[in-house]
Coordinates of C-alpha atoms in Angstrom, one line a residue:
Chain A
M13 CA -27.5 33.3 26.3
D14 CA -27.0 29.8 27.4
V15 CA -30.1 27.7 27.9
L16 CA -30.5 24.3 29.4
A17 CA -33.5 22.0 28.7
C18 CA -34.0 19.1 31.1
I19 CA -35.9 16.1 29.8
K20 CA -36.9 12.6 30.8
R21 CA -37.0 9.4 28.8
V22 CA -40.4 7.7 29.1
P23 CA -42.2 4.8 27.4
D24 CA -44.3 5.7 24.4
T25 CA -47.5 4.2 25.7
G26 CA -50.6 3.6 23.7
A27 CA -54.2 3.5 24.9
K28 CA -53.5 0.5 27.2
I29 CA -50.6 0.2 29.6
V30 CA -49.4 -3.3 30.5
L31 CA -47.6 -3.8 33.8
T32 CA -44.6 -6.0 34.5
D33 CA -45.4 -9.1 36.6
D34 CA -43.8 -7.6 39.7
E35 CA -46.1 -4.5 39.4
Q36 CA -43.0 -2.3 39.7
G37 CA -43.1 -0.8 36.2
I38 CA -44.5 -0.8 32.7
D39 CA -43.9 -3.8 30.4
T40 CA -41.9 -2.0 27.7
S41 CA -40.9 -5.1 25.7
N42 CA -43.2 -3.9 22.9
L43 CA -42.9 -0.2 23.4
G44 CA -40.6 2.5 22.0
F45 CA -39.4 5.4 24.1
T46 CA -40.0 9.1 23.9
M47 CA -39.8 12.2 26.1
S48 CA -42.6 13.9 27.9
P49 CA -44.6 16.2 25.6
H50 CA -44.0 19.3 27.8
E51 CA -40.2 18.7 27.5
E52 CA -40.2 18.5 23.8
C53 CA -41.5 22.1 24.0
A54 CA -38.8 23.0 26.5
I55 CA -36.2 21.9 23.9
E56 CA -37.9 23.9 21.2
A57 CA -38.0 26.9 23.4
A58 CA -34.3 26.5 24.2
V59 CA -33.4 26.3 20.5
Q60 CA -35.5 29.3 19.5
L61 CA -34.1 31.5 22.3
V62 CA -30.6 30.7 21.2
E63 CA -31.5 31.3 17.6
D64 CA -32.8 34.7 18.6
H65 CA -30.3 35.8 21.2
G66 CA -27.1 33.8 20.4
G67 CA -25.3 31.6 22.9
S68 CA -25.7 27.9 23.2
S69 CA -28.3 25.3 24.1
T70 CA -27.9 22.1 26.0
V71 CA -30.2 19.2 26.7
L72 CA -29.8 17.2 29.9
T73 CA -31.3 14.1 31.3
L74 CA -30.8 11.9 34.3
G75 CA -31.3 8.2 33.5
S76 CA -29.7 5.1 32.1
E77 CA -27.4 5.0 29.2
E78 CA -30.5 4.3 27.0
A79 CA -31.7 7.8 27.6
T80 CA -28.9 8.9 25.2
E81 CA -31.6 8.2 22.5
Q82 CA -33.7 11.1 23.8
L83 CA -30.7 13.4 24.1
R84 CA -30.0 12.7 20.5
T85 CA -33.5 13.6 19.6
G86 CA -32.7 16.9 21.3
L87 CA -29.5 17.3 19.3
A88 CA -31.4 16.5 16.1
M89 CA -33.8 19.3 17.0
Q90 CA -30.7 21.6 16.8
V91 CA -29.7 21.7 20.4
D92 CA -25.9 22.3 20.6
E93 CA -24.8 20.0 23.4
A94 CA -26.0 17.0 25.4
R95 CA -25.4 15.9 29.0
L96 CA -26.3 12.6 30.6
L97 CA -26.3 12.1 34.3
E98 CA -26.0 8.4 34.1
T99 CA -27.8 6.1 36.6
D100 CA -28.4 2.4 36.6
G101 CA -31.9 3.2 35.4
E102 CA -33.6 2.9 38.8
E103 CA -36.3 5.5 39.4
W104 CA -35.1 8.5 41.3
G105 CA -37.5 10.7 43.2
A106 CA -38.0 14.4 42.6
R107 CA -35.7 15.5 45.4
A108 CA -32.8 13.3 44.4
T109 CA -33.3 14.2 40.7
A110 CA -33.4 17.9 41.5
A111 CA -30.3 17.7 43.7
A112 CA -28.3 15.9 41.0
I113 CA -29.3 18.4 38.3
A114 CA -28.4 21.3 40.6
D115 CA -25.0 19.7 41.3
A116 CA -24.4 19.3 37.5
V117 CA -25.5 22.8 36.8
R118 CA -23.1 24.3 39.4
D119 CA -20.4 22.0 38.1
G120 CA -18.3 22.1 41.3
G121 CA -18.4 25.9 41.6
D122 CA -21.1 28.3 43.0
D123 CA -22.0 29.8 39.6
V124 CA -24.9 28.5 37.6
G125 CA -23.6 27.7 34.2
Y126 CA -26.7 28.7 32.3
D127 CA -28.9 31.8 32.0
L128 CA -32.1 29.9 31.7
L129 CA -33.1 26.4 32.8
L130 CA -36.2 24.9 31.2
F131 CA -38.2 21.9 32.4
G132 CA -41.5 20.4 31.6
N133 CA -44.3 21.3 34.0
E134 CA -44.5 17.6 35.0
S135 CA -43.2 14.4 33.6
A136 CA -45.6 12.2 31.6
D137 CA -45.1 9.2 33.7
V138 CA -44.6 10.0 37.4
A139 CA -45.8 13.6 37.3
N140 CA -44.4 14.9 40.6
H141 CA -44.7 18.5 39.5
Q142 CA -41.6 19.4 41.5
V143 CA -38.2 18.9 39.8
G144 CA -38.0 22.4 38.3
V145 CA -39.0 24.2 41.4
R146 CA -36.7 22.1 43.6
V147 CA -33.7 22.7 41.3
A148 CA -34.4 26.4 41.5
R149 CA -34.6 26.3 45.2
E150 CA -31.3 24.4 45.4
L151 CA -29.7 27.0 43.2
G152 CA -31.4 30.0 44.8
L153 CA -32.9 31.0 41.5
P154 CA -36.3 32.5 40.7
V155 CA -38.7 30.0 39.2
V156 CA -42.2 29.9 37.7
A157 CA -44.1 26.8 36.7
G158 CA -46.7 26.0 34.0
I159 CA -45.7 28.5 31.4
K160 CA -47.2 28.7 27.9
D161 CA -45.5 31.8 26.6
L162 CA -41.9 32.8 27.1
T163 CA -39.8 35.7 25.8
V164 CA -36.4 37.1 26.9
E165 CA -35.3 40.7 26.6
D166 CA -32.5 42.6 28.4
G167 CA -31.8 39.8 30.9
V168 CA -35.5 39.5 31.9
A169 CA -37.7 36.5 31.1
T170 CA -41.4 37.3 30.6
A171 CA -43.4 34.2 31.2
K172 CA -47.2 33.8 30.9
R173 CA -49.4 31.2 32.5
E174 CA -52.9 30.4 31.4
V175 CA -55.6 31.0 34.0
T176 CA -59.4 31.1 33.6
G177 CA -60.2 34.1 31.4
G178 CA -56.6 35.2 30.6
R179 CA -52.9 34.9 31.2
E180 CA -50.9 35.8 34.3
V181 CA -47.7 37.5 33.4
Y182 CA -44.5 37.0 35.4
E183 CA -41.2 38.7 35.0
L184 CA -38.0 36.9 36.2
D185 CA -34.5 38.3 36.2
L186 CA -32.1 35.8 34.7
P187 CA -30.6 33.4 35.6
A188 CA -33.9 31.7 36.2
V189 CA -35.8 28.5 36.0
V190 CA -39.1 28.1 34.0
T191 CA -41.2 25.0 33.6
V192 CA -43.3 24.9 30.4
K193 CA -46.4 23.3 29.2
E194 CA -47.3 21.9 25.8
G195 CA -48.8 24.6 23.6
I196 CA -46.0 27.1 24.3
N197 CA -44.7 26.3 20.8
E198 CA -44.7 23.7 18.1
P199 CA -41.7 21.5 18.5
R200 CA -39.8 21.1 15.2
Y201 CA -39.5 17.8 13.4
A202 CA -35.9 16.8 13.0
S203 CA -34.7 16.3 9.4
M204 CA -33.1 13.0 8.4
R205 CA -29.9 14.9 7.9
S206 CA -29.9 16.4 11.4
K207 CA -30.8 13.0 12.9
M208 CA -27.7 11.5 11.1
H209 CA -25.6 14.3 12.4
A210 CA -26.9 13.9 16.0
R211 CA -25.8 10.3 16.0
K212 CA -22.2 11.4 15.7
Q213 CA -22.3 14.1 18.3
S214 CA -20.8 13.4 21.7
V215 CA -22.7 13.2 24.9
D216 CA -21.1 14.5 28.0
T217 CA -21.7 11.7 30.6
T218 CA -21.2 11.9 34.3
S219 CA -22.3 9.9 37.3
P220 CA -24.4 11.9 39.8
D221 CA -24.5 11.5 43.5
R222 CA -27.8 10.3 44.9
R223 CA -28.7 12.6 47.7
E224 CA -31.9 11.9 49.7
G225 CA -33.2 14.3 52.3
P226 CA -35.0 13.6 55.5
G227 CA -38.2 11.6 55.1
T228 CA -38.8 8.9 52.4
F229 CA -41.2 8.5 49.6
E230 CA -41.1 5.1 47.9
K231 CA -43.2 3.3 45.3
L232 CA -44.7 0.1 46.6
R233 CA -46.5 -1.1 43.5
L234 CA -48.4 0.0 40.4
E235 CA -51.9 -1.1 39.4
A236 CA -54.4 -0.4 36.6
P237 CA -57.2 1.8 37.9
E238 CA -60.6 0.4 38.5
T239 CA -62.6 0.5 35.4
D240 CA -66.0 1.9 35.3
D241 CA -68.3 -0.9 34.2
S242 CA -71.3 1.3 33.7
E243 CA -72.3 1.6 30.1
A244 CA -73.6 4.7 28.4
E245 CA -77.2 4.8 27.6
I246 CA -77.4 4.6 23.8
L247 CA -79.8 7.3 22.7
G248 CA -80.0 6.0 19.1
D249 CA -78.2 5.6 15.8
G250 CA -77.8 8.3 13.3
P251 CA -79.9 11.5 13.0
D252 CA -83.0 9.6 14.2
A253 CA -81.6 9.9 17.7
V254 CA -82.0 13.7 17.7
P255 CA -85.5 13.9 19.4
R256 CA -84.3 11.6 22.2
V257 CA -81.1 13.6 22.6
L258 CA -83.2 16.8 22.9
E259 CA -85.3 15.2 25.6
V260 CA -82.2 14.2 27.6
L261 CA -80.6 17.6 27.3
R262 CA -83.9 19.3 28.4
D263 CA -85.1 16.9 31.1
E264 CA -82.1 15.0 32.5
V265 CA -79.0 17.1 31.9
E266 CA -81.1 20.3 32.1
V267 CA -79.0 22.4 29.9
L268 CA -81.8 23.7 27.7
Chain B
M1 CA -53.5 18.4 69.4
S2 CA -51.8 18.2 66.0
A3 CA -53.3 19.7 62.9
V4 CA -54.0 18.8 59.3
L5 CA -53.7 21.9 57.1
A6 CA -55.6 22.3 53.9
L7 CA -54.7 25.0 51.3
V8 CA -57.9 26.6 50.1
E9 CA -57.8 28.7 47.0
Q10 CA -60.5 31.3 46.8
E11 CA -61.8 34.0 44.5
S12 CA -63.9 36.8 46.0
G13 CA -64.1 34.8 49.2
E14 CA -65.5 31.8 47.4
P15 CA -63.5 28.6 47.7
A16 CA -62.5 26.8 44.5
E17 CA -64.2 23.5 43.8
T18 CA -60.9 21.6 43.6
S19 CA -60.0 23.1 47.0
L20 CA -63.2 21.7 48.5
E21 CA -62.3 18.3 47.0
S22 CA -58.9 18.3 48.7
L23 CA -60.5 19.7 51.9
T24 CA -62.8 16.6 51.9
L25 CA -59.8 14.3 51.7
A26 CA -58.0 16.4 54.3
R27 CA -60.9 15.9 56.7
D28 CA -60.6 12.1 56.3
V29 CA -56.9 12.4 57.1
A30 CA -57.6 14.6 60.2
D31 CA -60.3 12.2 61.4
A32 CA -58.0 9.2 61.0
A33 CA -55.0 11.0 62.6
D34 CA -57.2 12.5 65.4
A35 CA -56.0 15.9 64.4
A36 CA -57.8 19.3 63.9
L37 CA -58.8 20.2 60.4
E38 CA -57.5 23.7 59.6
A39 CA -57.6 25.7 56.4
V40 CA -54.9 28.0 55.0
V41 CA -56.1 30.9 52.8
F42 CA -54.4 33.8 51.0
G43 CA -55.8 37.1 49.7
D44 CA -57.6 40.1 51.0
E45 CA -60.9 38.3 50.8
G46 CA -59.5 35.1 52.2
A47 CA -61.2 35.3 55.6
A48 CA -64.6 35.2 53.8
V49 CA -64.2 31.5 53.1
A50 CA -64.8 30.7 56.8
E51 CA -68.5 29.9 56.4
D52 CA -68.0 27.8 53.3
V53 CA -65.2 25.8 54.8
G54 CA -67.0 25.5 58.1
A55 CA -69.5 23.3 56.2
Y56 CA -66.6 21.0 55.6
G57 CA -65.7 20.8 59.3
V58 CA -62.8 23.2 59.4
E59 CA -62.0 24.4 63.0
V60 CA -59.5 27.2 62.3
V61 CA -59.0 29.3 59.2
H62 CA -55.4 30.6 59.0
H63 CA -55.6 33.8 56.9
V64 CA -52.1 34.5 55.6
T65 CA -51.4 38.2 55.4
H66 CA -48.3 40.2 54.6
D67 CA -47.9 43.8 53.5
R68 CA -46.2 42.7 50.3
L69 CA -48.5 39.8 49.6
D70 CA -51.1 41.4 47.5
G71 CA -51.2 38.8 44.7
Y72 CA -50.1 35.3 43.9
A73 CA -46.4 34.8 44.6
P74 CA -45.4 31.1 44.4
E75 CA -42.3 31.2 46.5
A76 CA -44.0 33.4 49.2
W77 CA -47.0 31.1 49.3
G78 CA -44.9 28.0 49.6
D79 CA -42.7 29.4 52.3
A80 CA -45.8 30.7 54.2
V81 CA -47.3 27.2 54.1
A82 CA -44.0 25.8 55.3
Q83 CA -43.7 28.3 58.1
L84 CA -47.2 27.7 59.2
A85 CA -46.6 23.9 59.2
S86 CA -43.5 24.4 61.3
A87 CA -45.2 26.7 63.7
G88 CA -47.2 23.9 65.4
A89 CA -47.5 20.1 65.4
T90 CA -48.6 19.6 61.8
E91 CA -49.6 16.1 60.8
A92 CA -50.1 16.8 57.1
V93 CA -50.7 19.5 54.6
L94 CA -53.0 18.9 51.6
A95 CA -53.5 21.1 48.6
P96 CA -55.5 20.9 45.4
G97 CA -53.7 19.5 42.3
S98 CA -54.2 22.9 40.6
D99 CA -51.4 24.9 39.0
R100 CA -51.1 27.0 42.2
G101 CA -51.6 24.0 44.5
Q102 CA -48.8 22.0 42.8
E103 CA -46.4 25.0 42.6
T104 CA -47.0 26.1 46.2
M105 CA -46.5 22.5 47.6
A106 CA -43.3 22.1 45.5
H107 CA -42.0 25.2 47.2
A108 CA -43.2 24.1 50.6
G109 CA -41.6 20.7 50.1
A110 CA -38.3 22.3 49.0
S111 CA -38.5 24.8 51.9
L112 CA -39.1 22.0 54.5
D113 CA -36.8 19.6 52.7
L114 CA -39.5 17.0 52.7
P115 CA -41.0 14.8 50.0
V116 CA -44.4 15.8 48.4
A117 CA -46.8 13.2 47.0
A118 CA -48.5 14.8 44.1
N119 CA -51.9 13.9 42.6
C120 CA -53.1 11.6 45.3
T121 CA -56.5 10.1 45.3
D122 CA -56.4 8.4 48.7
V123 CA -54.3 8.8 51.8
D124 CA -54.0 6.1 54.5
V125 CA -52.9 7.5 57.8
G126 CA -50.3 5.7 60.0
D127 CA -46.8 6.0 61.4
E128 CA -45.9 5.8 57.8
Y129 CA -48.5 7.0 55.4
E130 CA -49.6 5.0 52.4
V131 CA -51.0 7.0 49.5
E132 CA -52.6 6.2 46.2
R133 CA -51.6 8.5 43.5
Q134 CA -52.0 9.0 39.8
R135 CA -49.3 8.2 37.2
W136 CA -49.7 8.7 33.5
G137 CA -52.5 11.1 34.1
G138 CA -54.5 8.5 35.9
S139 CA -53.8 5.6 33.5
L140 CA -52.0 3.9 36.4
V141 CA -52.4 4.0 40.1
E142 CA -49.2 4.1 42.3
H143 CA -49.3 2.8 45.8
A144 CA -46.5 4.6 47.7
R145 CA -45.2 4.8 51.2
L146 CA -44.5 8.3 52.6
A147 CA -42.6 8.7 55.9
A148 CA -42.0 12.2 56.9
E149 CA -42.4 14.5 59.9
T150 CA -45.2 16.2 58.0
T151 CA -47.0 14.5 55.2
L152 CA -47.2 16.8 52.1
V153 CA -49.8 15.9 49.5
T154 CA -51.5 17.4 46.5
V155 CA -54.9 15.9 45.6
A156 CA -55.7 14.9 42.0
E157 CA -58.3 17.2 40.5
H158 CA -61.9 15.9 40.1
E159 CA -61.1 12.6 41.7
V160 CA -62.3 13.0 45.2
R161 CA -66.0 14.0 45.5
M162 CA -66.5 17.1 47.6
E163 CA -68.6 16.3 50.6
P164 CA -69.6 18.7 53.4
A165 CA -69.1 17.4 57.0
A166 CA -71.9 15.7 58.9
E167 CA -71.4 18.4 61.6
P168 CA -70.7 21.8 60.3
T169 CA -68.4 24.0 62.4
D170 CA -68.0 27.7 63.0
P171 CA -64.3 28.2 62.4
G172 CA -62.4 31.1 63.9
V173 CA -60.2 33.1 61.7
E174 CA -56.6 33.6 62.8
G175 CA -54.2 35.9 61.0
F176 CA -50.8 34.5 60.2
T177 CA -47.9 36.8 59.0
P178 CA -45.1 34.8 57.6
N179 CA -41.5 36.0 57.7
L180 CA -40.7 36.8 54.1
D181 CA -38.1 38.9 52.4
D182 CA -37.2 40.1 48.9
D183 CA -36.2 36.7 47.6
Q184 CA -39.7 35.3 48.1
F185 CA -41.2 38.1 46.1
R186 CA -38.9 37.8 43.1
V187 CA -41.6 36.1 41.3
T188 CA -45.1 37.5 41.5
V189 CA -48.0 38.0 39.1
D190 CA -47.0 41.2 37.4
R191 CA -50.3 41.6 35.5
V192 CA -53.1 39.6 34.0
E193 CA -53.8 39.8 30.3
P194 CA -57.4 39.1 29.5
S195 CA -57.9 36.3 27.0
D196 CA -58.5 37.5 23.4
T197 CA -60.7 34.6 22.6
E198 CA -64.4 35.4 22.6
G199 CA -67.2 33.6 24.5
V200 CA -67.1 31.5 27.6
P201 CA -63.7 30.4 28.8
L202 CA -63.2 26.6 28.6
G203 CA -62.7 26.3 32.4
E204 CA -65.9 28.1 33.2
A205 CA -68.3 26.7 30.5
R206 CA -71.3 24.7 31.8
V207 CA -71.4 23.0 28.4
V208 CA -68.4 22.0 26.3
V209 CA -68.8 20.7 22.8
A210 CA -65.5 19.0 21.9
G211 CA -64.3 17.6 18.6
G212 CA -61.6 15.1 17.8
R213 CA -60.1 13.5 14.8
G214 CA -63.6 12.5 13.6
V215 CA -64.4 16.1 12.8
G216 CA -62.1 15.8 9.9
N217 CA -61.0 19.4 9.3
A218 CA -61.0 22.8 10.8
E219 CA -64.1 24.1 8.9
D220 CA -66.4 21.5 10.3
F221 CA -65.7 22.7 13.8
D222 CA -68.2 25.4 12.8
Q223 CA -70.9 22.8 13.4
L224 CA -69.7 22.3 16.9
E225 CA -69.5 26.1 17.4
E226 CA -73.1 26.4 16.4
L227 CA -74.2 23.7 18.9
A228 CA -72.1 25.2 21.6
D229 CA -73.6 28.6 21.1
L230 CA -77.1 27.2 21.3
L231 CA -76.3 25.5 24.5
G232 CA -74.5 28.5 26.0
G233 CA -71.2 26.7 26.0
T234 CA -67.9 26.7 24.3
V235 CA -65.8 24.4 22.0
G236 CA -63.0 22.1 23.1
A237 CA -60.7 19.8 21.2
S238 CA -58.8 16.6 21.6
R239 CA -55.0 16.6 21.2
A240 CA -55.4 14.9 17.8
A241 CA -57.5 17.8 16.5
V242 CA -55.0 20.4 17.9
N243 CA -52.1 18.5 16.4
E244 CA -53.8 18.6 13.1
G245 CA -53.9 22.4 13.4
W246 CA -57.7 22.5 13.4
R247 CA -58.0 24.3 16.8
P248 CA -55.6 26.3 19.0
H249 CA -53.9 24.6 21.9
D250 CA -55.9 26.7 24.3
D251 CA -59.0 24.6 23.3
Q252 CA -57.2 21.3 24.2
V253 CA -58.9 19.1 26.8
G254 CA -56.8 16.4 28.3
L255 CA -53.7 15.5 30.2
T256 CA -51.5 18.2 28.6
G257 CA -54.4 20.6 28.1
A258 CA -57.4 21.7 30.2
K259 CA -59.0 19.6 32.9
I260 CA -62.6 20.7 33.1
S261 CA -65.8 19.9 35.0
P262 CA -68.8 21.2 33.0
D263 CA -72.4 20.0 33.5
L264 CA -72.3 18.5 30.0
Y265 CA -69.4 17.4 27.8
V266 CA -70.4 16.5 24.2
A267 CA -67.5 14.5 22.7
C268 CA -67.8 14.5 18.9
G269 CA -65.6 12.1 17.0
I270 CA -63.3 11.6 20.0
S271 CA -62.3 8.0 20.7
G272 CA -61.7 8.6 24.4
A273 CA -58.0 7.7 25.0
V274 CA -57.1 7.8 28.7
Q275 CA -55.0 10.9 28.1
H276 CA -58.2 12.6 26.9
M277 CA -60.5 11.3 29.6
I278 CA -58.3 12.8 32.3
G279 CA -59.3 16.2 31.0
C280 CA -63.1 15.6 30.9
K281 CA -63.9 13.1 33.5
G282 CA -64.9 15.9 35.9
A283 CA -68.0 16.5 33.7
D284 CA -71.3 15.6 35.3
N285 CA -72.5 14.2 32.0
I286 CA -70.7 13.0 28.9
L287 CA -72.6 12.6 25.7
A288 CA -70.5 10.8 23.1
I289 CA -71.3 11.1 19.4
N290 CA -69.2 8.5 17.5
T291 CA -69.5 6.2 14.6
D292 CA -67.7 3.4 16.4
P293 CA -69.9 1.7 19.0
D294 CA -66.8 0.1 20.5
A295 CA -65.0 3.5 21.1
A296 CA -63.7 3.8 24.6
I297 CA -65.7 7.1 25.0
I298 CA -68.9 5.1 24.7
Q299 CA -68.1 3.0 27.8
Q300 CA -67.0 6.1 29.8
G301 CA -69.9 8.4 29.1
E302 CA -73.4 8.6 30.4
Y303 CA -75.0 8.9 27.0
A304 CA -74.1 8.0 23.5
V305 CA -75.3 8.4 19.9
I306 CA -73.8 6.0 17.4
A307 CA -73.6 8.3 14.4
D308 CA -71.6 10.5 12.2
L309 CA -71.3 13.8 14.0
H310 CA -71.6 15.6 10.7
E311 CA -75.2 14.4 10.5
V312 CA -76.2 14.5 14.1
V313 CA -74.7 17.8 15.3
P314 CA -76.3 20.1 12.7
A315 CA -79.6 18.2 13.1
L316 CA -79.4 18.7 16.9
S317 CA -78.7 22.4 16.5
E318 CA -81.7 22.7 14.2
A319 CA -84.0 20.8 16.6
I320 CA -82.9 23.1 19.5
R321 CA -83.6 26.2 17.4
D322 CA -87.0 24.7 16.4
A323 CA -87.8 24.0 20.0
E324 CA -87.1 27.6 21.1

């Protein structure tokens, strides 16, 4: 089976995020880049499925030429091929991104070139929670989001979603789209050898059309959230604090 | 008069907390837009939410029914919401930022070919809407402009305080049967597997005792288990602790794990990175136990003990047992 994993290059932010002066983005001058955590798991799932069922895996992203770095991370994780839908790096919304990916997947014809399309449930930065679903709708494929367990047998994907007290089980006929969450697997570490190899592999680069639908949704500016200035009540230092903690749990929080 | 629709998730006729949060924001939108506040519910027992949502000022409950709609079906839900929105003059549709809320609105947005603003914390009504929404799990606020025939929004969980209306209403229940075919039922909940973990599920626990890197190893989570048992709660973990392999991912609290709202969250050896706080800020009370008085969690919580959790947690368990 042929599996596509779609990822997004995002800054590797620490505890504190610094904005650019124009408030349009994150100051990345001192930051490295990575991909969203859910998407690393999408790559791992793609590689594992191809290991088990044969076929080929592909990693795809829409972004600037720099996003090749994240595609190579995918290649180093044993993905077979990489595709870049190259843009000037400007932020594309969920609809335009999904339309471009759907175009790329159809590749001029009506047929979807993959048996399974994997996405992260939401990107780490913008978190629109939509691209996977919108791609599926563009392609007329079944889709389920937020999956933490995925197996494929006889052309059917069995996908499980965590809910309170258990897991919902969905069954999708392939071809299908699934968006996954961290915890579905443990992404492998790429060996130095595979990283070296990935550097030499080619990346299939194309320029997508930007299609926007009716209605607009545009970022005006970013800001740091208001911080809560209230300080915690310090109940004490060390084990001596225990009697006071007990009092608080009994009389204020009322959990005893 | 135009309407503002609010998707209300329910179980056994009882609306979910996050749905009441988004309903509260939907009421503000309806008031500002001079529109009627109307709820959309699915499920056999959906109509039973009428009284509860009446307390929030809902004028009409649209109970979506269809002979094939006996469980959750994301595409069917999304298309039903889209059809209901198109059936009348609909100013806006708001849904909770839950798994189902996000998925349903993504389908509705695709179906209507309109943008969806996800994880909003504020909505400013106008010819063009302005929204405040979360990026990076709430580490950043985005101000965005949304211009569409119908404004589609999901509301960030545990950000908007649920607040009943000043004047409760007595909403009428209207059935709505969407036009759905096989395609929309390709993906449905086939079955539910009960969780094999024992004890109270993380999402339902009134008390969560969570551990981070400061716990140091998997074995010492036993100390947290003991305290959680005594408090009738369950154990959670930070991403750092899960990555170390000390706890299963199902225990993870935070941006890429569970987002919970217990009465009490005890954070043991957790520094309180933004990505972690997004998962626990819904807690009524946070008690931090940390050796570092400057840890971010100390600022964010209600109570703090500056101590090594390995000393305090067992001592606290002992004190609770002694007090009983």
